[in-house]
PDB file of C-alpha atoms in Angstrom:
ATOM      1  CA  MET R   1      67.131 201.501 136.476  1.00  0.00           C
ATOM      2  CA  ALA R   2      68.989 198.664 134.826  1.00  0.00           C
ATOM      3  CA  GLN R   3      67.019 195.739 134.001  1.00  0.00           C
ATOM      4  CA  ALA R   4      67.712 191.884 133.886  1.00  0.00           C
ATOM      5  CA  LEU R   5      66.546 190.058 131.095  1.00  0.00           C
ATOM      6  CA  LEU R   6      66.454 186.350 131.605  1.00  0.00           C
ATOM      7  CA  GLU R   7      68.240 185.187 128.408  1.00  0.00           C
ATOM      8  CA  GLY R   8      68.542 181.457 128.688  1.00  0.00           C
ATOM      9  CA  THR R   9      68.638 178.516 131.468  1.00  0.00           C
ATOM     10  CA  LYS R  10      70.663 175.410 131.642  1.00  0.00           C
ATOM     11  CA  LEU R  11      70.524 172.008 133.820  1.00  0.00           C
ATOM     12  CA  ARG R  12      73.673 171.127 135.222  1.00  0.00           C
ATOM     13  CA  LEU R  13      73.788 167.743 137.131  1.00  0.00           C
ATOM     14  CA  LEU R  14      76.891 166.780 139.193  1.00  0.00           C
ATOM     15  CA  PHE R  15      77.521 163.173 139.251  1.00  0.00           C
ATOM     16  CA  GLU R  16      79.971 161.108 141.667  1.00  0.00           C
ATOM     17  CA  ALA R  17      82.247 159.502 139.245  1.00  0.00           C
ATOM     18  CA  GLY R  18      84.672 157.997 142.031  1.00  0.00           C
ATOM     19  CA  ILE R  19      86.709 158.812 145.310  1.00  0.00           C
ATOM     20  CA  ASP R  20      90.101 160.846 145.017  1.00  0.00           C
ATOM     21  CA  ASP R  21      93.065 159.503 147.126  1.00  0.00           C
ATOM     22  CA  GLU R  22      91.753 162.015 150.142  1.00  0.00           C
ATOM     23  CA  GLY R  23      88.653 160.318 150.163  1.00  0.00           C
ATOM     24  CA  LYS R  24      86.603 163.165 148.624  1.00  0.00           C
ATOM     25  CA  PRO R  25      84.431 162.473 145.705  1.00  0.00           C
ATOM     26  CA  ILE R  26      85.178 163.452 142.228  1.00  0.00           C
ATOM     27  CA  LEU R  27      82.633 165.312 140.499  1.00  0.00           C
ATOM     28  CA  LYS R  28      81.698 165.132 136.989  1.00  0.00           C
ATOM     29  CA  ALA R  29      79.176 167.808 135.542  1.00  0.00           C
ATOM     30  CA  LYS R  30      76.885 167.176 132.734  1.00  0.00           C
ATOM     31  CA  SER R  31      74.891 170.163 131.189  1.00  0.00           C
ATOM     32  CA  PHE R  32      71.568 170.438 129.316  1.00  0.00           C
ATOM     33  CA  ASN R  33      70.737 173.132 127.274  1.00  0.00           C
ATOM     34  CA  ASN R  34      67.385 174.015 125.677  1.00  0.00           C
ATOM     35  CA  ILE R  35      66.077 174.467 129.200  1.00  0.00           C
ATOM     36  CA  THR R  36      62.617 176.246 129.113  1.00  0.00           C
ATOM     37  CA  LYS R  37      62.680 179.635 131.376  1.00  0.00           C
ATOM     38  CA  VAL R  38      59.564 178.883 132.945  1.00  0.00           C
ATOM     39  CA  ALA R  39      60.876 175.553 134.374  1.00  0.00           C
ATOM     40  CA  THR R  40      60.059 175.333 138.199  1.00  0.00           C
ATOM     41  CA  ALA R  41      62.420 173.716 140.685  1.00  0.00           C
ATOM     42  CA  ASP R  42      59.836 170.778 141.027  1.00  0.00           C
ATOM     43  CA  GLN R  43      59.869 170.147 137.175  1.00  0.00           C
ATOM     44  CA  LEU R  44      63.953 170.471 137.004  1.00  0.00           C
ATOM     45  CA  SER R  45      64.178 167.993 139.973  1.00  0.00           C
ATOM     46  CA  GLN R  46      61.844 165.660 138.415  1.00  0.00           C
ATOM     47  CA  ALA R  47      63.565 165.596 135.171  1.00  0.00           C
ATOM     48  CA  ALA R  48      67.042 165.085 137.150  1.00  0.00           C
ATOM     49  CA  GLN R  49      66.074 162.141 138.710  1.00  0.00           C
ATOM     50  CA  ALA R  50      64.761 160.834 135.403  1.00  0.00           C
ATOM     51  CA  ILE R  51      68.024 161.267 133.765  1.00  0.00           C
ATOM     52  CA  ALA R  52      69.977 160.167 136.952  1.00  0.00           C
ATOM     53  CA  VAL R  53      68.013 156.754 136.940  1.00  0.00           C
ATOM     54  CA  LEU R  54      69.895 155.820 133.790  1.00  0.00           C
ATOM     55  CA  CYS R  55      73.407 156.563 135.070  1.00  0.00           C
ATOM     56  CA  ASN R  56      75.889 154.569 136.649  1.00  0.00           C
ATOM     57  CA  ASP R  57      77.039 157.515 138.747  1.00  0.00           C
ATOM     58  CA  LYS R  58      75.282 158.955 141.731  1.00  0.00           C
ATOM     59  CA  LEU R  59      73.717 162.184 141.495  1.00  0.00           C
ATOM     60  CA  ASN R  60      75.199 164.683 143.731  1.00  0.00           C
ATOM     61  CA  LYS R  61      73.640 167.917 143.201  1.00  0.00           C
ATOM     62  CA  VAL R  62      71.339 169.472 140.462  1.00  0.00           C
ATOM     63  CA  GLU R  63      72.317 173.081 139.469  1.00  0.00           C
ATOM     64  CA  ARG R  64      70.097 175.398 137.553  1.00  0.00           C
ATOM     65  CA  ASN R  65      71.940 178.084 135.593  1.00  0.00           C
ATOM     66  CA  ASP R  66      70.166 181.456 134.340  1.00  0.00           C
ATOM     67  CA  SER R  67      72.175 183.776 132.398  1.00  0.00           C
ATOM     68  CA  SER R  68      70.306 187.278 132.136  1.00  0.00           C
ATOM     69  CA  GLU R  69      71.381 190.306 129.757  1.00  0.00           C
ATOM     70  CA  ILE R  70      71.523 193.622 131.973  1.00  0.00           C
ATOM     71  CA  LEU R  71      69.801 196.544 130.102  1.00  0.00           C
ATOM     72  CA  GLY R  72      70.714 199.875 131.063  1.00  0.00           C
TER      73      GLY R  72
ATOM     74  CA  MET Y   1      85.612 152.822 125.276  1.00  0.00           C
ATOM     75  CA  ALA Y   2      83.328 155.824 126.283  1.00  0.00           C
ATOM     76  CA  LYS Y   3      79.624 154.836 126.087  1.00  0.00           C
ATOM     77  CA  THR Y   4      76.782 157.187 126.201  1.00  0.00           C
ATOM     78  CA  LEU Y   5      73.192 156.389 125.878  1.00  0.00           C
ATOM     79  CA  GLU Y   6      71.323 158.469 123.653  1.00  0.00           C
ATOM     80  CA  LEU Y   7      67.592 159.448 124.076  1.00  0.00           C
ATOM     81  CA  GLN Y   8      65.953 160.672 120.891  1.00  0.00           C
ATOM     82  CA  PHE Y   9      62.666 162.579 121.423  1.00  0.00           C
ATOM     83  CA  GLY Y  10      60.355 163.986 118.777  1.00  0.00           C
ATOM     84  CA  THR Y  11      59.861 167.398 119.123  1.00  0.00           C
ATOM     85  CA  GLU Y  12      56.160 169.261 118.350  1.00  0.00           C
ATOM     86  CA  PHE Y  13      57.139 170.326 114.751  1.00  0.00           C
ATOM     87  CA  GLY Y  14      58.392 166.995 113.772  1.00  0.00           C
ATOM     88  CA  LYS Y  15      62.338 167.165 114.520  1.00  0.00           C
ATOM     89  CA  THR Y  16      64.149 164.804 116.680  1.00  0.00           C
ATOM     90  CA  ALA Y  17      66.067 166.201 119.650  1.00  0.00           C
ATOM     91  CA  ARG Y  18      68.510 164.050 121.677  1.00  0.00           C
ATOM     92  CA  ILE Y  19      69.831 164.143 125.346  1.00  0.00           C
ATOM     93  CA  THR Y  20      72.826 162.142 126.120  1.00  0.00           C
ATOM     94  CA  VAL Y  21      73.873 160.616 129.428  1.00  0.00           C
ATOM     95  CA  ASP Y  22      77.269 159.770 129.952  1.00  0.00           C
ATOM     96  CA  ASN Y  23      78.279 156.113 131.658  1.00  0.00           C
ATOM     97  CA  PRO Y  24      74.885 154.563 131.318  1.00  0.00           C
ATOM     98  CA  LYS Y  25      73.698 151.814 133.750  1.00  0.00           C
ATOM     99  CA  GLU Y  26      74.016 148.290 132.170  1.00  0.00           C
ATOM    100  CA  PRO Y  27      72.470 146.418 131.086  1.00  0.00           C
ATOM    101  CA  ILE Y  28      70.028 148.844 129.547  1.00  0.00           C
ATOM    102  CA  ASP Y  29      66.539 147.998 130.730  1.00  0.00           C
ATOM    103  CA  GLY Y  30      64.374 149.055 127.996  1.00  0.00           C
ATOM    104  CA  GLU Y  31      61.179 149.593 130.589  1.00  0.00           C
ATOM    105  CA  VAL Y  32      63.240 151.806 132.686  1.00  0.00           C
ATOM    106  CA  VAL Y  33      64.442 153.954 129.752  1.00  0.00           C
ATOM    107  CA  LYS Y  34      61.090 154.253 128.531  1.00  0.00           C
ATOM    108  CA  LEU Y  35      59.907 155.122 131.931  1.00  0.00           C
ATOM    109  CA  SER Y  36      62.675 157.887 132.016  1.00  0.00           C
ATOM    110  CA  MET Y  37      61.924 159.352 128.839  1.00  0.00           C
ATOM    111  CA  ALA Y  38      57.944 159.672 129.895  1.00  0.00           C
ATOM    112  CA  GLN Y  39      59.125 161.466 133.042  1.00  0.00           C
ATOM    113  CA  ILE Y  40      61.357 163.869 131.271  1.00  0.00           C
ATOM    114  CA  MET Y  41      58.625 164.602 128.865  1.00  0.00           C
ATOM    115  CA  ALA Y  42      56.296 165.005 131.742  1.00  0.00           C
ATOM    116  CA  SER Y  43      58.671 167.581 133.575  1.00  0.00           C
ATOM    117  CA  ASP Y  44      58.163 169.530 130.532  1.00  0.00           C
ATOM    118  CA  ILE Y  45      61.225 171.364 130.914  1.00  0.00           C
ATOM    119  CA  PHE Y  46      63.153 171.020 127.690  1.00  0.00           C
ATOM    120  CA  THR Y  47      62.131 173.231 124.549  1.00  0.00           C
ATOM    121  CA  THR Y  48      63.836 173.645 121.369  1.00  0.00           C
ATOM    122  CA  ALA Y  49      63.834 175.544 118.147  1.00  0.00           C
ATOM    123  CA  SER Y  50      61.130 173.184 117.091  1.00  0.00           C
ATOM    124  CA  GLY Y  51      59.113 172.727 119.926  1.00  0.00           C
ATOM    125  CA  ARG Y  52      58.887 170.858 123.237  1.00  0.00           C
ATOM    126  CA  PHE Y  53      59.192 166.903 123.241  1.00  0.00           C
ATOM    127  CA  VAL Y  54      56.181 165.236 122.330  1.00  0.00           C
ATOM    128  CA  ALA Y  55      57.526 161.493 121.646  1.00  0.00           C
ATOM    129  CA  ALA Y  56      59.574 159.034 122.941  1.00  0.00           C
ATOM    130  CA  LYS Y  57      61.457 158.131 119.513  1.00  0.00           C
ATOM    131  CA  GLY Y  58      64.225 155.693 120.321  1.00  0.00           C
ATOM    132  CA  ALA Y  59      67.087 155.212 122.415  1.00  0.00           C
ATOM    133  CA  ARG Y  60      70.498 153.591 121.584  1.00  0.00           C
ATOM    134  CA  VAL Y  61      74.173 153.266 123.318  1.00  0.00           C
ATOM    135  CA  VAL Y  62      77.009 154.960 121.345  1.00  0.00           C
ATOM    136  CA  GLU Y  63      80.467 153.500 122.082  1.00  0.00           C
ATOM    137  CA  ARG Y  64      83.643 155.542 121.244  1.00  0.00           C
ATOM    138  CA  ASN Y  65      86.807 153.734 120.548  1.00  0.00           C
ATOM    139  CA  VAL Y  66      89.989 155.844 120.873  1.00  0.00           C
ATOM    140  CA  THR Y  67      93.228 154.716 119.786  1.00  0.00           C
ATOM    141  CA  ASP Y  68      96.225 156.599 120.502  1.00  0.00           C
ATOM    142  CA  TYR Y  69      99.464 156.424 118.275  1.00  0.00           C
ATOM    143  CA  GLU Y  70     102.776 157.503 118.927  1.00  0.00           C
ATOM    144  CA  LEU Y  71     104.482 159.690 116.439  1.00  0.00           C
ATOM    145  CA  VAL Y  72     107.933 158.841 115.545  1.00  0.00           C
TER     146      VAL Y  72
END
């Protein structure tokens, strides 16, 4: 059976950088590397909020980006 | 004139790691930055080759100026 081995995690924050002509928000992504693989959703959310406080743009979404190596 | 806020953290093995935030809220409030950095450390999600973040070393705003020249 093939196995998936978690290789790395990234934290991706989506900020609203304005509104486009159609009234939809323009999203700007900011990615953070060096995230520990064992981070929980709570921890990620806490850090994301702490970072968002310092930013002028409104935080729209927080994403966790996992990449796995498939062995098989 | 793109401004970024650079947060400098001391890691477990004595190196410095940086997190940058685009479009920071100005004026920068030292207390808020300090609290945010404490919260980022408390969330414990960042891990670098030289260990986790253990100290808030400093913060600074970096401004980048780009001038376009027309080539004749």
